[in-house]
Amino acid sequence: MWSWNRCSTIRMTKTKSSVTRTSGDATVAGPRRCFPCSGVPGHEVPLAVIDQIFAGPVDVVSLAELEAAQHSRRLLLLKAVLESGDADYRGAWRTLVAAQQRDRCAVRAILMYPSVGTWLVRALRAARSALREEVPTNSYLSSVAAAASIRTGLDATLDVPAWHGRVTLPTIGQAGPVGDGSREFVPLGELCFDSGEKWWPLRRHRSTEGEHSVLWTIDDLDPYREFGDVRPPARLDSGEFADWCGLLDEAWRILVSRHRAYAAELAAIRPVIVPVPPGRGIVASSSFSAFGAMMVAPHQSAVSLAETLIHEVQHSKLNALLNLVPLEHDESGRRYRAPWRRDPRPLAGLLHGIYAFTAVVEFWAAEQRSRTGLRRTAEREFADHLEQVREAVLTARSADELTEFGRRFLDAVDRRLSAFPG
Amino acid sequence: MKFRMSNGRVVSDLPDLTGVSLAELPALDGPRVDVVLEQVLDHSDDQNQEQRD
């Protein structure tokens, strides 16, 4: 039933003194190098991978490097949550460990799910600041463990948290209503997985164009699906869901037809779309804690949705890379003008914008060449964004806080922009 | 976040926990939880909204 389990395309085997990475036909073997302060080896990434990320859309090997780093980060956050002393996690933890012993890939898929990343960050912040959360952050580990037990076929006795009368099982769906809505915990065995109001599966949709397809997860359920506040479910009705799927299909057709490399990286990242109700003042958003997730408001056209998807994937990639190498060491609190915002931005935000909007420039350049009916829109968008990015690059170059990799990043952006004379 | 270069590779101070099982995680000696904690607790601007206003 849970056939979407996938592990990274990078497989690693450890020996006492060496590690062998196998990725496609490339094998690199050598002694594991420990970072001086750690005792545990640090992630090693070929410079060529970093340069590929700077240069635009990436292949599955580079993406796997980023995902591996994200996975390590999730495990570190999980370790920190366990050590926070904020709650008794023993039952949930034992279940999670047992589930992993049955199926490592299934548990990895859950731990890598974007809302789990958001929860980990919120749980740590809550533990460190004594912040009272509307959803008890210490109970979500039981939801994670319950999902793991289901996906691995593990018999588990576990109480899972209910919020707004519903129980969330990350990557699977949401059960409820449970009781009169006042119960905080429900035994896993009491949950009903029949279709209807009692069970809302997390919905997925596959878009296919020729030989190219992408599997979207559309999350309108998880309390941690948005990156800011926790949210009750906002289940799309069947008509709304069909509208989303139709527009995603159309956007996918555009991406495959005219932006093939960007389409490939989007598919590889296994995007999680979080629909945002209109009127929230958000076009789209992503977060450093939720790799692969994008909050997206309803779009007027498939072309603008395609642009947004490319834009948000760039943020996800850069966020993941920043776990490995810093582009800036901004301790000054200095802010910089960003042409796409009214408020001045920290250098990290400016660099994020440069990366995302460089992809947008490339998107509209290709749209211009396609000679579709949106040619005037494409010309205007291309010219506006190109001017903005060039201005932002000049601004960023003036920053003293750039690291060696920050300058290398801007050099790569300059090379990409040099494809567009004038 | 720190790093160093070695033979054309970037060695990050993010511990590589690939291959580490959950059972091993709590007792694992050495991983620098502070590497990510610092980022999490200091990251006040955690959404990328580099969109047009």
XYZ file of C-alpha atoms in Angstrom:
475
model
C 0.000 0.000 0.000
C 2.757 2.459 0.882
C 4.543 2.046 -2.402
C 5.883 5.577 -2.646
C 8.772 4.840 -0.302
C 11.969 5.997 -1.888
C 15.489 6.190 -0.634
C 18.161 8.526 -1.845
C 19.883 7.558 -5.048
C 23.173 7.854 -3.161
C 23.942 4.653 -1.334
C 26.625 4.659 1.291
C 28.396 1.781 2.924
C 30.540 2.375 5.968
C 33.654 0.547 6.951
C 35.798 1.240 9.976
C 38.019 3.735 8.258
C 36.481 4.570 4.962
C 33.300 5.414 3.230
C 32.326 4.544 -0.286
C 29.731 6.613 -2.040
C 28.091 5.053 -5.032
C 26.093 7.292 -7.245
C 25.333 6.219 -10.765
C 28.635 5.137 -12.221
C 30.793 7.318 -9.995
C 32.480 5.789 -7.003
C 34.699 7.744 -4.669
C 36.526 5.962 -1.896
C 38.795 7.359 0.744
C 39.399 7.879 4.415
C 36.589 9.532 6.316
C 37.696 12.960 7.394
C 36.475 14.289 10.689
C 35.797 17.915 11.254
C 38.205 18.944 13.986
C 35.654 19.720 16.682
C 33.262 16.887 16.097
C 34.525 13.333 16.161
C 31.857 12.501 13.618
C 32.787 13.017 9.980
C 31.314 16.048 8.326
C 29.364 15.895 5.094
C 31.665 16.003 2.123
C 30.423 17.555 -1.073
C 32.391 17.778 -4.305
C 33.017 21.369 -5.312
C 31.537 20.441 -8.699
C 28.197 19.780 -7.015
C 28.202 23.189 -5.363
C 29.102 24.814 -8.669
C 26.255 22.955 -10.354
C 23.825 24.251 -7.741
C 25.080 27.801 -8.272
C 24.709 27.355 -12.033
C 20.984 26.575 -11.952
C 18.944 23.391 -12.201
C 20.656 20.325 -10.739
C 20.710 16.622 -11.506
C 19.613 13.834 -9.193
C 23.148 13.233 -7.912
C 23.504 16.807 -6.657
C 20.005 16.756 -5.253
C 20.815 13.538 -3.397
C 23.778 15.288 -1.755
C 21.451 18.016 -0.522
C 18.883 15.487 0.678
C 21.552 13.521 2.543
C 22.573 16.690 4.375
C 18.940 17.454 5.123
C 18.515 13.961 6.547
C 21.508 14.381 8.837
C 20.110 17.709 9.939
C 16.757 16.141 10.760
C 18.480 13.443 12.838
C 20.463 16.071 14.724
C 17.297 18.038 15.426
C 15.590 14.853 16.568
C 18.493 14.118 18.895
C 18.238 17.648 20.249
C 14.503 17.255 20.833
C 15.074 13.983 22.682
C 17.712 15.647 24.821
C 15.625 18.721 25.493
C 14.119 17.043 28.533
C 10.809 18.628 27.696
C 8.753 15.472 27.592
C 8.687 11.718 27.918
C 9.236 10.450 24.409
C 10.098 6.869 25.344
C 7.033 5.104 23.950
C 7.023 6.965 20.659
C 10.767 6.633 20.337
C 10.730 2.851 20.865
C 8.067 2.541 18.176
C 10.020 4.692 15.752
C 13.203 2.688 16.315
C 11.348 -0.606 15.822
C 9.714 0.696 12.661
C 13.073 1.708 11.240
C 14.408 -1.772 11.897
C 11.606 -3.099 9.681
C 11.881 -0.550 6.899
C 14.542 2.131 6.899
C 13.284 3.842 3.743
C 9.755 4.237 5.061
C 10.945 5.921 8.243
C 13.338 8.120 6.316
C 10.454 9.264 4.099
C 8.505 10.308 7.184
C 11.423 12.058 8.858
C 12.107 13.917 5.610
C 8.520 15.019 5.228
C 8.463 18.852 5.313
C 6.006 19.250 8.178
C 8.176 16.983 10.352
C 11.044 19.408 9.760
C 8.858 22.332 10.755
C 7.723 20.499 13.881
C 11.304 19.727 14.930
C 12.231 23.400 14.702
C 9.132 24.531 16.590
C 9.601 21.874 19.260
C 13.168 22.989 19.880
C 12.244 26.639 19.978
C 9.418 25.862 22.367
C 11.698 23.828 24.615
C 14.340 26.533 24.655
C 12.041 29.450 25.201
C 9.314 27.890 27.339
C 6.974 29.016 24.590
C 3.440 27.694 24.990
C 2.249 26.259 21.717
C -1.364 25.818 20.725
C -0.488 22.297 19.629
C 1.618 20.528 22.263
C 4.836 20.162 20.311
C 6.050 17.269 22.407
C 3.215 15.025 21.262
C 3.812 15.163 17.531
C 6.575 12.561 17.857
C 3.767 10.120 18.652
C 2.141 11.074 15.346
C 5.430 10.469 13.559
C 5.865 7.108 15.297
C 2.278 6.091 14.559
C 2.741 6.895 10.876
C 5.953 4.870 10.891
C 4.236 1.898 12.486
C 1.487 1.971 9.865
C 3.831 2.343 6.915
C 6.072 -0.468 8.124
C 3.290 -2.815 9.242
C 4.498 -2.698 12.837
C 2.006 -3.535 15.564
C 2.186 -0.642 17.979
C 0.272 0.453 21.026
C 0.452 4.187 21.099
C -1.639 7.171 22.083
C -1.640 9.778 19.366
C -2.493 13.465 19.784
C -5.744 14.908 18.492
C -6.108 18.553 17.562
C -9.389 20.097 16.489
C -10.768 16.605 16.954
C -8.513 15.047 14.331
C -5.382 12.909 14.445
C -2.602 13.611 11.964
C -0.402 10.853 10.614
C 2.360 12.583 8.636
C 2.694 11.399 5.013
C -0.495 9.307 5.358
C -3.481 11.430 6.276
C -5.765 12.515 9.048
C -8.342 10.589 11.061
C -11.326 11.950 12.878
C -13.433 13.343 14.250
C -12.516 11.535 17.439
C -15.036 11.674 20.265
C -16.542 15.067 21.015
C -13.386 16.895 20.020
C -12.201 17.372 23.589
C -9.851 14.386 23.812
C -6.189 15.286 23.589
C -4.975 11.750 22.954
C -6.527 8.760 21.215
C -5.255 5.158 21.117
C -3.923 4.420 17.637
C -6.093 1.299 17.542
C -9.271 3.410 17.775
C -8.640 5.321 14.580
C -10.903 4.663 11.632
C -9.361 4.509 8.169
C -12.593 4.139 6.207
C -13.138 6.778 3.589
C -15.422 9.698 4.289
C -15.296 12.242 7.081
C -13.615 9.721 9.374
C -10.530 9.457 7.201
C -8.902 12.034 4.975
C -5.972 10.546 3.088
C -3.124 12.870 2.217
C -3.757 13.345 -1.480
C -1.227 12.964 -4.235
C -1.545 13.753 -7.887
C 0.655 12.726 -10.780
C 1.115 15.041 -13.751
C 2.481 13.432 -16.886
C 3.689 14.970 -20.096
C 5.165 12.518 -22.567
C 7.716 10.436 -20.701
C 8.067 12.977 -17.890
C 6.026 12.947 -14.740
C 5.965 14.527 -11.310
C 4.194 13.353 -8.202
C 2.706 16.234 -6.223
C 1.686 15.861 -2.606
C -1.050 18.341 -1.791
C -1.078 18.882 1.953
C -4.175 20.611 3.297
C -4.142 18.685 6.580
C -1.003 18.666 8.678
C -0.943 21.242 11.510
C 2.703 21.962 10.645
C 2.183 22.207 6.865
C 2.583 25.980 6.967
C 5.881 27.281 8.192
C 4.629 29.941 10.542
C 1.636 29.249 12.747
C 0.122 25.807 13.270
C -3.100 25.487 11.315
C -6.212 23.334 11.572
C -7.011 21.305 8.461
C -8.391 23.248 5.498
C -9.554 20.334 3.376
C -10.045 21.260 -0.265
C -13.353 19.961 -1.561
C -13.286 17.727 -4.624
C -13.861 20.649 -6.997
C -11.079 22.735 -5.462
C -8.739 19.757 -5.510
C -9.552 19.109 -9.170
C -8.843 22.774 -9.973
C -5.428 22.518 -8.320
C -4.634 19.295 -10.170
C -5.714 20.795 -13.492
C -3.516 23.854 -13.064
C -0.576 21.755 -11.868
C -0.996 19.526 -14.961
C -0.921 22.561 -17.185
C 2.085 24.061 -15.369
C 3.881 20.727 -15.687
C 3.220 20.653 -19.430
C 4.806 24.112 -19.755
C 7.799 23.127 -17.646
C 8.462 19.915 -19.558
C 7.979 21.600 -22.929
C 10.122 24.663 -22.396
C 12.062 24.329 -19.122
C 13.107 20.680 -19.127
C 16.031 20.909 -16.693
C 13.966 22.831 -14.149
C 11.141 20.318 -14.590
C 13.543 17.462 -13.843
C 14.776 18.978 -10.584
C 11.234 19.824 -9.529
C 10.172 16.196 -10.038
C 13.245 14.939 -8.198
C 12.531 17.065 -5.143
C 9.072 15.416 -4.792
C 7.226 18.694 -4.185
C 4.731 19.144 -1.394
C 2.208 21.817 -2.302
C 0.490 23.581 0.582
C -2.493 25.475 -0.801
C -2.890 28.881 0.806
C -6.344 30.428 0.869
C -6.659 33.649 -1.129
C -6.508 36.887 0.807
C -3.515 36.018 2.962
C -1.201 38.308 1.014
C 1.079 35.453 0.045
C 1.948 34.503 -3.533
C 4.159 31.637 -2.453
C 6.603 30.831 0.288
C 9.129 28.258 1.394
C 11.117 27.652 4.558
C 14.555 26.469 5.591
C 12.900 23.940 7.899
C 10.692 22.326 5.254
C 12.788 21.121 2.338
C 10.640 20.525 -0.755
C 7.485 22.224 0.534
C 5.907 25.280 -1.034
C 3.006 27.306 0.262
C 1.207 28.428 -2.862
C -1.808 30.697 -3.295
C -4.243 30.036 -6.139
C -2.769 31.298 -9.402
C -4.517 32.901 -12.324
C -2.568 31.028 -14.960
C -0.477 27.922 -15.432
C 2.446 30.023 -16.655
C 2.583 32.057 -13.459
C 2.242 28.858 -11.406
C 5.123 27.288 -13.356
C 7.232 30.365 -12.607
C 6.337 30.171 -8.925
C 7.226 26.480 -8.686
C 10.658 27.086 -10.201
C 11.168 30.064 -7.896
C 10.358 28.128 -4.709
C 12.479 25.107 -5.626
C 15.482 27.431 -5.833
C 14.859 28.504 -2.225
C 14.669 24.879 -1.116
C 17.950 24.027 -2.828
C 19.759 27.063 -1.468
C 18.440 26.468 2.036
C 19.751 22.917 1.869
C 23.124 24.065 0.584
C 23.411 26.617 3.384
C 23.432 23.697 5.807
C 26.761 22.771 4.307
C 28.527 25.989 3.381
C 27.822 29.582 4.332
C 27.591 32.272 1.674
C 27.791 35.047 4.228
C 28.663 35.648 7.852
C 26.168 38.335 8.590
C 26.568 39.228 12.223
C 26.210 42.968 11.720
C 22.465 43.014 11.279
C 23.010 45.186 8.208
C 20.152 45.350 5.719
C 20.283 45.769 1.959
C 17.875 47.054 -0.622
C 16.205 44.225 -2.518
C 14.539 45.412 -5.734
C 11.635 42.995 -5.279
C 10.753 44.077 -1.758
C 9.784 47.310 -0.093
C 11.645 46.438 3.109
C 15.424 46.117 3.230
C 16.665 42.559 3.609
C 19.475 40.790 5.424
C 22.252 39.661 3.104
C 21.044 36.041 3.275
C 17.604 37.108 2.065
C 19.122 39.172 -0.721
C 21.214 36.188 -1.889
C 18.140 33.958 -1.756
C 16.263 36.426 -3.921
C 19.125 36.645 -6.395
C 19.188 32.866 -6.765
C 15.430 32.480 -7.139
C 14.963 35.404 -9.491
C 17.890 34.377 -11.696
C 15.909 31.205 -12.386
C 12.857 33.385 -13.018
C 14.837 35.436 -15.557
C 15.798 32.206 -17.319
C 12.183 31.067 -17.185
C 10.878 34.197 -18.913
C 13.723 34.184 -21.420
C 12.604 30.729 -22.516
C 8.975 31.836 -22.533
C 9.912 34.718 -24.835
C 11.542 32.312 -27.252
C 8.501 30.058 -27.240
C 6.425 32.628 -29.129
C 3.244 31.804 -27.264
C 0.371 34.228 -26.849
C 2.002 35.567 -23.679
C 4.929 37.081 -25.529
C 4.360 40.620 -24.260
C 4.027 39.408 -20.691
C 7.174 37.341 -21.102
C 9.122 40.303 -22.501
C 8.044 42.536 -19.648
C 8.683 39.971 -16.919
C 12.062 39.070 -18.380
C 13.216 42.687 -18.646
C 11.958 43.636 -15.179
C 13.515 40.670 -13.414
C 16.790 40.917 -15.300
C 17.168 44.543 -14.234
C 16.265 43.680 -10.640
C 18.704 40.800 -10.374
C 21.541 42.807 -11.907
C 20.931 45.585 -9.393
C 20.776 43.079 -6.521
C 24.038 41.440 -7.578
C 25.783 44.823 -7.543
C 24.377 45.481 -4.076
C 25.433 42.084 -2.774
C 28.952 42.485 -4.159
C 29.396 45.513 -1.948
C 28.806 43.458 1.194
C 31.803 42.783 3.401
C 30.056 39.778 4.910
C 30.334 37.609 1.795
C 32.345 34.438 2.225
C 34.539 32.877 -0.413
C 31.527 30.805 -1.478
C 29.309 33.863 -1.483
C 31.599 35.500 -4.031
C 31.757 32.269 -6.013
C 27.959 32.209 -5.990
C 27.742 35.765 -7.364
C 30.316 34.932 -10.048
C 28.110 32.037 -11.143
C 25.046 34.288 -11.239
C 26.979 36.805 -13.341
C 27.848 34.047 -15.803
C 24.179 33.065 -16.032
C 23.106 36.662 -16.588
C 25.785 37.196 -19.228
C 23.687 34.986 -21.500
C 21.373 37.971 -21.770
C 23.146 40.941 -23.423
C 22.170 44.529 -22.780
C 28.427 26.771 9.794
C 32.053 26.063 9.103
C 33.774 24.118 6.393
C 37.163 23.340 4.961
C 38.377 22.295 1.543
C 40.083 19.005 0.886
C 40.998 17.640 -2.539
C 38.257 19.427 -4.407
C 35.672 18.569 -1.812
C 33.998 20.733 0.773
C 34.037 19.188 4.232
C 31.228 20.718 6.242
C 30.893 20.684 10.003
C 27.397 19.233 9.558
C 27.959 15.694 10.861
C 27.289 13.035 8.260
C 24.784 10.727 9.937
C 24.141 8.682 6.810
C 24.092 5.095 7.933
C 23.404 5.956 11.571
C 20.322 4.180 12.857
C 17.788 5.754 15.189
C 18.721 3.186 17.819
C 22.272 4.540 17.790
C 21.274 8.183 17.769
C 20.717 9.006 21.474
C 24.000 7.480 22.588
C 26.001 8.730 19.658
C 28.955 10.597 20.985
C 30.206 13.603 19.168
C 27.622 14.944 16.755
C 27.496 18.648 17.266
C 23.850 19.293 17.896
C 24.784 22.927 18.352
C 25.650 23.107 14.663
C 21.966 23.003 13.828
C 20.615 24.367 17.088
C 22.380 27.656 16.589
C 20.836 27.985 13.160
C 17.371 27.005 14.347
C 17.271 29.294 17.339
C 18.834 32.275 15.592
C 16.854 31.977 12.390
C 14.147 34.509 13.014
C 13.422 35.063 9.331
C 12.608 31.492 8.444
C 10.358 32.005 5.468
C 11.542 32.886 2.040
C 9.174 35.451 0.725
C 11.400 37.048 -1.841
C 8.343 37.706 -3.926
C 7.202 40.868 -5.573
C 5.292 43.138 -3.251
